[in-house]
XYZ file of C-alpha atoms in Angstrom:
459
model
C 1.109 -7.249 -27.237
C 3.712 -8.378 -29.003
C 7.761 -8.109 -28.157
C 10.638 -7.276 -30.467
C 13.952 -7.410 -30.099
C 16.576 -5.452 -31.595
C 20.352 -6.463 -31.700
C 22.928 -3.917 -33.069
C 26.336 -2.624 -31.901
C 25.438 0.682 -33.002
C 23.659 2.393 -30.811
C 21.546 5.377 -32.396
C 19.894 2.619 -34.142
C 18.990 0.692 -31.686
C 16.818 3.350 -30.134
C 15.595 4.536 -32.879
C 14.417 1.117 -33.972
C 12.849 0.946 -30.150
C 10.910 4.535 -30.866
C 9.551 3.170 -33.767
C 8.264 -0.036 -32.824
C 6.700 1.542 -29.609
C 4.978 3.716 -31.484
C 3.349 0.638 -33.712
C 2.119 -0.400 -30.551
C 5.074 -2.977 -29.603
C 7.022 -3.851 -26.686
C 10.828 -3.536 -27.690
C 14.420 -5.039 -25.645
C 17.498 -4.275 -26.970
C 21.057 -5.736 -27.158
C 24.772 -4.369 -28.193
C 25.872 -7.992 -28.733
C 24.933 -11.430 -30.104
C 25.386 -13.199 -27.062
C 22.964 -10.723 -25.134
C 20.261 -10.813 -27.995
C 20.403 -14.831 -27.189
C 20.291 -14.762 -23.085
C 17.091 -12.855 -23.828
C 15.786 -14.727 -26.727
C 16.122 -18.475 -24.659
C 14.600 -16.435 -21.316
C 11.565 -16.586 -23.016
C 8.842 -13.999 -24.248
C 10.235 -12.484 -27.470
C 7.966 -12.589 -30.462
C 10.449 -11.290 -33.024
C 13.970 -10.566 -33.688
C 15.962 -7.912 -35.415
C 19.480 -8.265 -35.817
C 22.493 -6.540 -37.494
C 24.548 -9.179 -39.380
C 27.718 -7.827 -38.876
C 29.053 -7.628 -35.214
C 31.958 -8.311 -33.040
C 31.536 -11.561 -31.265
C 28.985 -13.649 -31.972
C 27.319 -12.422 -35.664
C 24.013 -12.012 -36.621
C 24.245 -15.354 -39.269
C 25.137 -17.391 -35.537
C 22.191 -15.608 -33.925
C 19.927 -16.697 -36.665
C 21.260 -19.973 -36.789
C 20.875 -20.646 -32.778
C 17.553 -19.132 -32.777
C 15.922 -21.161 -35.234
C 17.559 -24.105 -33.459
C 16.907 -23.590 -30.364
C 13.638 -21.408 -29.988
C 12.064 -22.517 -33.567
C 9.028 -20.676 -34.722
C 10.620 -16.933 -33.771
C 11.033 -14.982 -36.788
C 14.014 -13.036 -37.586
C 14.761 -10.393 -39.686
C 18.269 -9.180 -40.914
C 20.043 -6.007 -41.423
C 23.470 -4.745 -42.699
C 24.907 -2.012 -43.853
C 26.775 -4.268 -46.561
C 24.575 -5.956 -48.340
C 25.403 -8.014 -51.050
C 23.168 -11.209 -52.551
C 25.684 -13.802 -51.080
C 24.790 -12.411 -47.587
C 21.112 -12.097 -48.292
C 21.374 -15.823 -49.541
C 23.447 -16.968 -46.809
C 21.083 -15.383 -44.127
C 17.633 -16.803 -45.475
C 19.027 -20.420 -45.764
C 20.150 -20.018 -41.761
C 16.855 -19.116 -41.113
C 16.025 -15.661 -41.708
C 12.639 -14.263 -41.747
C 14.121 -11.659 -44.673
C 17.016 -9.523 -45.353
C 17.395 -5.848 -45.507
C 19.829 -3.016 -46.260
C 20.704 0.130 -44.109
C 19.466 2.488 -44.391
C 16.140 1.667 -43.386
C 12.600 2.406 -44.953
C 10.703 1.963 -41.450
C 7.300 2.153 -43.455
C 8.427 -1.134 -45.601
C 10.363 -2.368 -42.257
C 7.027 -2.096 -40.484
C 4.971 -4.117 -43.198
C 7.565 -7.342 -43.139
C 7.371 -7.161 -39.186
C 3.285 -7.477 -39.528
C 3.863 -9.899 -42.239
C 6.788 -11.796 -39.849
C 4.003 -11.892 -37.094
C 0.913 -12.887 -39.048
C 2.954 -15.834 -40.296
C 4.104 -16.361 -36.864
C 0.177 -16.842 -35.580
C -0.420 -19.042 -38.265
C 2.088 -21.401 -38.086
C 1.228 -21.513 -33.968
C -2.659 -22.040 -34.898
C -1.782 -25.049 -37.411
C 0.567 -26.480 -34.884
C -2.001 -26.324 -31.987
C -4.647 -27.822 -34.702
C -2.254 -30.471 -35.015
C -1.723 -31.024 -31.546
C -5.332 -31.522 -31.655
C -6.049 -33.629 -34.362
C -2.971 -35.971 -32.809
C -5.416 -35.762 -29.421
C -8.368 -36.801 -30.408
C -7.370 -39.590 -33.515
C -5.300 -42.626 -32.377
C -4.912 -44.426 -35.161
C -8.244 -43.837 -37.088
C -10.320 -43.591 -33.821
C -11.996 -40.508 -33.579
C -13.303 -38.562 -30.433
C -12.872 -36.242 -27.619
C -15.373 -37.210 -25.134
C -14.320 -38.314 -21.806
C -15.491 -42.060 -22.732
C -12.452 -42.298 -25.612
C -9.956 -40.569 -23.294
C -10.089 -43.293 -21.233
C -10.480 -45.509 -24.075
C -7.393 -43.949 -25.323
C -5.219 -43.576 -21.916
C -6.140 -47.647 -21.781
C -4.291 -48.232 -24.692
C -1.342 -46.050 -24.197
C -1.108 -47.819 -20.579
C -1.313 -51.635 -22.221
C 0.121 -51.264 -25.587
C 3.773 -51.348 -24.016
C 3.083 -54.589 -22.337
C 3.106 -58.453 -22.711
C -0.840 -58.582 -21.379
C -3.420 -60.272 -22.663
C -5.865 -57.861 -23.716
C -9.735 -58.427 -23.840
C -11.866 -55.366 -25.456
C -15.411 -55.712 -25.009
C -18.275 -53.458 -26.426
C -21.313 -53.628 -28.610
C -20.966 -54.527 -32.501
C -19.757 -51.309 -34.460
C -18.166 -50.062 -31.466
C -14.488 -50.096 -33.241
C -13.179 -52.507 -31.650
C -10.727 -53.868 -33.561
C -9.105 -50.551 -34.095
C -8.897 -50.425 -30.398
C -6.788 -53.816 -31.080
C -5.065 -52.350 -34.468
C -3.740 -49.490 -31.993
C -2.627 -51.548 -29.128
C -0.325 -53.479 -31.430
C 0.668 -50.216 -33.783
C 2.013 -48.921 -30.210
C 3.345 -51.554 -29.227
C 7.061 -53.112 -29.248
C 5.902 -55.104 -31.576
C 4.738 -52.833 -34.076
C 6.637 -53.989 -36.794
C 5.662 -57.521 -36.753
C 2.463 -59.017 -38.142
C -1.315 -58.561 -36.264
C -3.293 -61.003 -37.620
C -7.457 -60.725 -37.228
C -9.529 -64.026 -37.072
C -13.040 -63.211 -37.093
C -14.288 -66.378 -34.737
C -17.887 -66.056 -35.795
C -17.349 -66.548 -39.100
C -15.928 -69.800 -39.311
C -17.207 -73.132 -38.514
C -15.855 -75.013 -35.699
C -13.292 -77.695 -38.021
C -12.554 -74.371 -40.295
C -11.440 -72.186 -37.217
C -9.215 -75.349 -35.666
C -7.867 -75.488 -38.540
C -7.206 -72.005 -39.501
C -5.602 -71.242 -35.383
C -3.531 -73.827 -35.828
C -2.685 -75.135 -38.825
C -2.195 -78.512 -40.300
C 0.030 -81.155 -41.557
C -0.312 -82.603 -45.164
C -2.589 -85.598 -45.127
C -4.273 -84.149 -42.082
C -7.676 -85.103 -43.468
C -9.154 -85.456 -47.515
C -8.216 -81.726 -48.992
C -5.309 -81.561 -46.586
C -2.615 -81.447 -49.829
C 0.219 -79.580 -48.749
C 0.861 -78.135 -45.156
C -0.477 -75.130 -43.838
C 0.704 -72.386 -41.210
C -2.153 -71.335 -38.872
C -2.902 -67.936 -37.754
C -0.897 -68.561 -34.442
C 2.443 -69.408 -36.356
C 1.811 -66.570 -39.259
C 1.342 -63.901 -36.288
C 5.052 -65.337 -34.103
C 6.599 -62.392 -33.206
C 3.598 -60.062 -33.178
C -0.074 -59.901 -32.219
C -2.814 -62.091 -33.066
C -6.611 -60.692 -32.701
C -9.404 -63.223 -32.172
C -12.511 -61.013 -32.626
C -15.765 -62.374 -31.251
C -14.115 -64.542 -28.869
C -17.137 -65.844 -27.076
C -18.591 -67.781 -30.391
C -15.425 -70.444 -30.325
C -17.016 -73.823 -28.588
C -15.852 -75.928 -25.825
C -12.881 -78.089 -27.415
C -11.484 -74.904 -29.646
C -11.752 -72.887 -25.505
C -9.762 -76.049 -24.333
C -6.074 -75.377 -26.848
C -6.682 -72.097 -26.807
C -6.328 -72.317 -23.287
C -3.090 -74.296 -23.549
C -1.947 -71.593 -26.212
C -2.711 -69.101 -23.669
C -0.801 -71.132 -20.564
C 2.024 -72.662 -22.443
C 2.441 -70.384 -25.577
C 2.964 -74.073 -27.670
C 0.937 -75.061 -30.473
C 0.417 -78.359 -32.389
C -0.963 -78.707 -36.052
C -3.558 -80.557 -36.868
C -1.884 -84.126 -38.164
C 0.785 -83.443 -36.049
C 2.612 -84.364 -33.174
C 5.539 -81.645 -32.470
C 4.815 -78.848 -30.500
C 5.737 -75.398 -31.829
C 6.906 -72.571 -29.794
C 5.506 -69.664 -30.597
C 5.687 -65.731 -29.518
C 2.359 -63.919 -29.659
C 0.720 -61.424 -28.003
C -3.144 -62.428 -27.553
C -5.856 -59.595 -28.057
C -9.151 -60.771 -27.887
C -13.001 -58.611 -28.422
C -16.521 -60.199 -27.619
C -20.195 -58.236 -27.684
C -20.886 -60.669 -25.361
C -21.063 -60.563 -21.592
C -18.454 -63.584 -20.624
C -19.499 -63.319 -17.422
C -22.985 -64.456 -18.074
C -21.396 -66.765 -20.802
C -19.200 -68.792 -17.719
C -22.564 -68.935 -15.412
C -24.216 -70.774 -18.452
C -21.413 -72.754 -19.297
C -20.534 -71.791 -22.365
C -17.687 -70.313 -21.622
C -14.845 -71.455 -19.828
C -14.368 -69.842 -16.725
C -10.067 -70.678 -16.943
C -10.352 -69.875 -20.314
C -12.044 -66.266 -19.254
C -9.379 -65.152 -16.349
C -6.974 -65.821 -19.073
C -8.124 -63.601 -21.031
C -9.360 -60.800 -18.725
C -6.341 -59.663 -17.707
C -6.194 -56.214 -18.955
C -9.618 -55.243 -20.153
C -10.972 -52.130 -21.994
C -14.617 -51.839 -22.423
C -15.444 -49.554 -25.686
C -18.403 -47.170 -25.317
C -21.485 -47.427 -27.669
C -21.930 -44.394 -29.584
C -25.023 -42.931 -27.159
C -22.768 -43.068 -24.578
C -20.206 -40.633 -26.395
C -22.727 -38.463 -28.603
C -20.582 -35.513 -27.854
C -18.195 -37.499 -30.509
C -21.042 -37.745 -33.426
C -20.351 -34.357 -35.219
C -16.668 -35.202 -35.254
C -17.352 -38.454 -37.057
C -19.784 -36.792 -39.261
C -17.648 -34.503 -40.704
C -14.419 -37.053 -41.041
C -17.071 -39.609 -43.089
C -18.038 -36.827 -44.653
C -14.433 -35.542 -46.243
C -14.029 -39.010 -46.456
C -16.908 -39.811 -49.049
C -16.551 -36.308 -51.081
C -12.897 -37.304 -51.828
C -14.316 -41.018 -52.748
C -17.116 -39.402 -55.114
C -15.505 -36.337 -56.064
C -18.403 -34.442 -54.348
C -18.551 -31.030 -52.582
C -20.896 -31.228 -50.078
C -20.700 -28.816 -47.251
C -22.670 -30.028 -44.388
C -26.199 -31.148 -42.872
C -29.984 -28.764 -42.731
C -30.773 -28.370 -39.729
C -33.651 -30.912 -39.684
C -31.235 -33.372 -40.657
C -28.414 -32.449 -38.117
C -31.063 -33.090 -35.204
C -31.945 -36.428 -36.242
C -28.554 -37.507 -36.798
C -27.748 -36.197 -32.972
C -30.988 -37.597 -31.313
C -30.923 -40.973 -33.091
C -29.906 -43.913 -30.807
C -27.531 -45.518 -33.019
C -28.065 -49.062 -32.344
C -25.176 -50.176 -35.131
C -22.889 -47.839 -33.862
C -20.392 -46.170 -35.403
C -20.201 -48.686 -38.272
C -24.841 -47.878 -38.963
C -23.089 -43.677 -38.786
C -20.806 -44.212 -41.217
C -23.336 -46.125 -43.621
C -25.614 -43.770 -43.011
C -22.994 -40.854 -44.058
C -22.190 -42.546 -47.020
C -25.643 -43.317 -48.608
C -26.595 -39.347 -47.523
C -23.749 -38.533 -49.941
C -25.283 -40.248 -52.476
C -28.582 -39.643 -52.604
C -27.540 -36.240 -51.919
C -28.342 -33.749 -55.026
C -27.273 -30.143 -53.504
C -24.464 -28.735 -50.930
C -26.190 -29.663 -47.981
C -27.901 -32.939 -46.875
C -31.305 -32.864 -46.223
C -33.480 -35.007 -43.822
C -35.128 -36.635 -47.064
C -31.365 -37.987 -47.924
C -31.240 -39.761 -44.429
C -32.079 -43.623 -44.268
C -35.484 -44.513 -43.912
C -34.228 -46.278 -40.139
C -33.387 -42.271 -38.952
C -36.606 -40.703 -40.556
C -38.663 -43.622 -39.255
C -36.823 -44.131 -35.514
C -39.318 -40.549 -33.687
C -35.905 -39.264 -33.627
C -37.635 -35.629 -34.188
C -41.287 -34.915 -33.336
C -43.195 -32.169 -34.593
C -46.252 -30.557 -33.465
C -48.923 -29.031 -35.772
C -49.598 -25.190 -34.969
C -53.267 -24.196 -36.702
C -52.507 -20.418 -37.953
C -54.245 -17.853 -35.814
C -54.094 -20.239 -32.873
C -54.023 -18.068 -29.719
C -50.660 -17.769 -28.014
C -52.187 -19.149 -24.558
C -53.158 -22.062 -26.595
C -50.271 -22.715 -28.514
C -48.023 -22.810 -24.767
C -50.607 -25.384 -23.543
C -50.056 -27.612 -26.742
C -46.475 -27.325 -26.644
C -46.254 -28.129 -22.917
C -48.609 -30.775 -22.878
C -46.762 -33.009 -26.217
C -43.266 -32.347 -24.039
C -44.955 -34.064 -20.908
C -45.969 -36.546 -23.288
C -42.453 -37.199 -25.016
C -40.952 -36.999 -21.276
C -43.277 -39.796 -19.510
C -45.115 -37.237 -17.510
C -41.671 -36.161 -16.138
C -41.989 -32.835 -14.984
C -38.634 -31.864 -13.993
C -37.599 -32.985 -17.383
C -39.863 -31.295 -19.616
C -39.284 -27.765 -17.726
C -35.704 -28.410 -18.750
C -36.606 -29.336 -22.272
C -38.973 -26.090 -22.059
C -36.291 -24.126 -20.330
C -38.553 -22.683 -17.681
C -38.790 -22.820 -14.079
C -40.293 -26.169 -12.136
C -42.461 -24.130 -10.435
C -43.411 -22.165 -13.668
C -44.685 -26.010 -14.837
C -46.782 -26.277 -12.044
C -48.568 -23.572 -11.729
C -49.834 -23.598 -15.537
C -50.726 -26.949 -15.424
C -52.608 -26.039 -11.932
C -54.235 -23.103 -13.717
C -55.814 -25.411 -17.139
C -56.682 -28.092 -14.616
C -58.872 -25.329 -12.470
C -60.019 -23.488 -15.970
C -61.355 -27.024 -17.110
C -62.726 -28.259 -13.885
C -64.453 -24.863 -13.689
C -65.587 -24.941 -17.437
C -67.169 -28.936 -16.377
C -69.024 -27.647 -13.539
C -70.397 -24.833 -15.728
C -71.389 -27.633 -18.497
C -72.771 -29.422 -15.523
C -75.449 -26.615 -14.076
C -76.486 -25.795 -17.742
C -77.285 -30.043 -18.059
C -78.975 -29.349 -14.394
């Protein structure tokens, strides 16, 4: 139930203003004065305020000014027994909800208080939305599972810091927008992040792109060049697939790490530099140091602050989120209109294992939008990898099948799909354990009792 409040030095219409509004169904307070109306207002638990514009002490144009400032979101109507446009005009721009003249048409007073409070819930709804949307997307990554909350309290806890940070997950994962928000929280925010993808470049190509060179360095060397390490001073640098980089590259990276000095190629100065170092690997460095492919100095450098990124089967409660975002995102791209998934569809998308992550999802969104040819994708717009994967199984009814038939068909392909797990497949089934049992006890004695039958006719 809602609560209004009335201010007005006049006293008969206070309480008649309280009669009315209690018989809409309202709880009303009252006040003589400005400063009363705003002791109660800043208590707390007033929906709505009604206030005369023209009283000793603190005037109804202050109380709509402090209101709005102080308690925003409160709606506040206006009344006067002088009204004129310059105090209409004067009371919106402080504020005001609307203006009205005395004396009152409590039928048209009624609607704008409706109207006040209907706006009221809205703009609560689309701030709590908000509030939501800022919850669950940090900086493009999308989820609400317990895996990204601790994703995303990782990276709320490091991003203020100096650390080294090493992000580790499968390919697809996201991890360099794990890195991208690290450094777009960070104090160093407005300085450069540059990304080296370490796979991709051959071991000369990636010394030489780290750390520069000097002209005349070797043949092409023309002019000289600024590595990644000196174009990132001030800010982050990301190597991304960290455990591809051989030996000698592990060896100065290990003195950039230690000593935060770099050296061109060609040269002999040493360059101080100020970097923060956030590094991502699919790998498992652990295993990588065993083999000895991986520097174990190089490793505790790195793994000083370290936040693993889930696959997306670990966080499928996250899928229909990222459905729908790739899903505004490619209508806007295509100028299409397409509303959602068939069922058949949605249940493949959610039982599918996702090997590629989210980056095989959002492929998979995007070529669904094309192929797609109606308002709704179908399960013949999914890739062939999704309608090809057994992420849904069917099983064929025959029409006019008895019902005691069609149970043992459907129980017996579930204890198929589950292993033979029992306990499973009454979940799946949503029956009792016990129920399980004692059907499957009940076939097995109907066919060993049907055999021993087929047995004394053979006899």
């Amino acid at each position: 139930m809602y609560t209004i409040l009335t201010i007005d030095d006049e006293e008969n219409i206070r309480n008649g203003l309280a009669d009315n509004f209690e018989l809409e169904g309202y709880n009303v307070v009252t006040a003589s004065n400005g400063k009363d109306g705003l002791d109660l207002v800043f208590k707390g638990g007033v929906d709505l305020v009604i206030t005369d514009l023209r009283m000793d002490g603190i005037p109804g144009d202050e109380v709509v000014r402090q209101v709005t400032t102080k308690t925003p979101g409160i709606p506040i109507i206006v009344l006067t027994g002088h009204g004129s446009i310059d105090d209409a005009t004067a009371a919106i721009k402080a504020g005001a909800f609307d203006f009205l003249t005395k004396p009152l048409d409590l039928n048209h007073l009624n609607l704008i208080v409706k109207n006040a409070l209907k706006g009221k819930v809205l703009a609560e709804q689309n701030k709590l939305l908000k509030e939501q949307i800022n919850q669950i997307a940090v900086d493009g990554m999308i989820g609400k599972s317990s895996e990204m909350s601790k994703v995303k309290l990782m990276i709320q806890k490091a991003a203020p810091t100096k650390s080294t940070v090493l992000i580790t997950g499968e390919s697809g994962v996201g991890k360099e927008l794990v890195a991208r928000a690290i450094h777009n929280n960070s104090p160093r925010k407005d300085m450069p992040m540059v990304a080296v993808n370490c796979s991709a470049l051959s071991k000369s190509l990636l010394e030489s792109e780290l750390f520069g060179y000097e002209k005349g360095a070797f043949t092409d060397a023309y002019a000289m060049h600024k590595g990644k390490f000196e174009q990132a001073n001030g800010g982050t640098i990301f190597l991304d697939e960290i455990g591809e980089i051989d030996l000698s590259t592990q060896v100065k990276l290990l003195r950039v790490l230690q000593e935060r000095k770099i050296e061109r190629i060609g040269g002999e100065q040493s360059i101080d530099i100020d970097i923060r170092i956030v590094a991502a690997t699919n790998k498992n460095l652990e295993v990588e140091v065993k083999e000895g492919r991986f520097r174990e100095d190089l490793f505790y450098r790195l793994n000083v602050i370290r936040i693993q990124v889930p696959s997306l089967r670990e966080r499928k409660d996250d899928i229909p989120l990222l459905v729908r975002n790739f899903l505004n995102k490619y209508n806007k791209e295509n100028g299409t209109k397409i509303k959602g998934f068939d069922n058949r569809a949605r249940s493949a998308i959610l039982k599918y294992s996702w090997p590629g992550n989210i980056r095989e999802l959002e492929n998979c969104i995007e070529s669904a939008c094309v192929l797609c040819s109606t308002e709704e994708i179908t399960f013949d717009d999914l890739p062939d990898s999704l309608k090809n994967s057994g992420a849904e199984k069917y099983i064929q009814i025959p029409i006019g099948m008895p019902m005691e038939e069609v149970e043992k068909i459907v129980i017996q392909e579930n204890l198929v799909n589950n292993n033979g797990n029992k306990t499973k497949t009454a979940d799946v089934l949503g029956i009792g354990r016990k129920t399980l049992h004692r059907k499957i006890e009940e076939w097995e004695s109907t066919e060993n009792a049907n055999s021993n039958d087929e047995q004394d006719n053979i006899l």
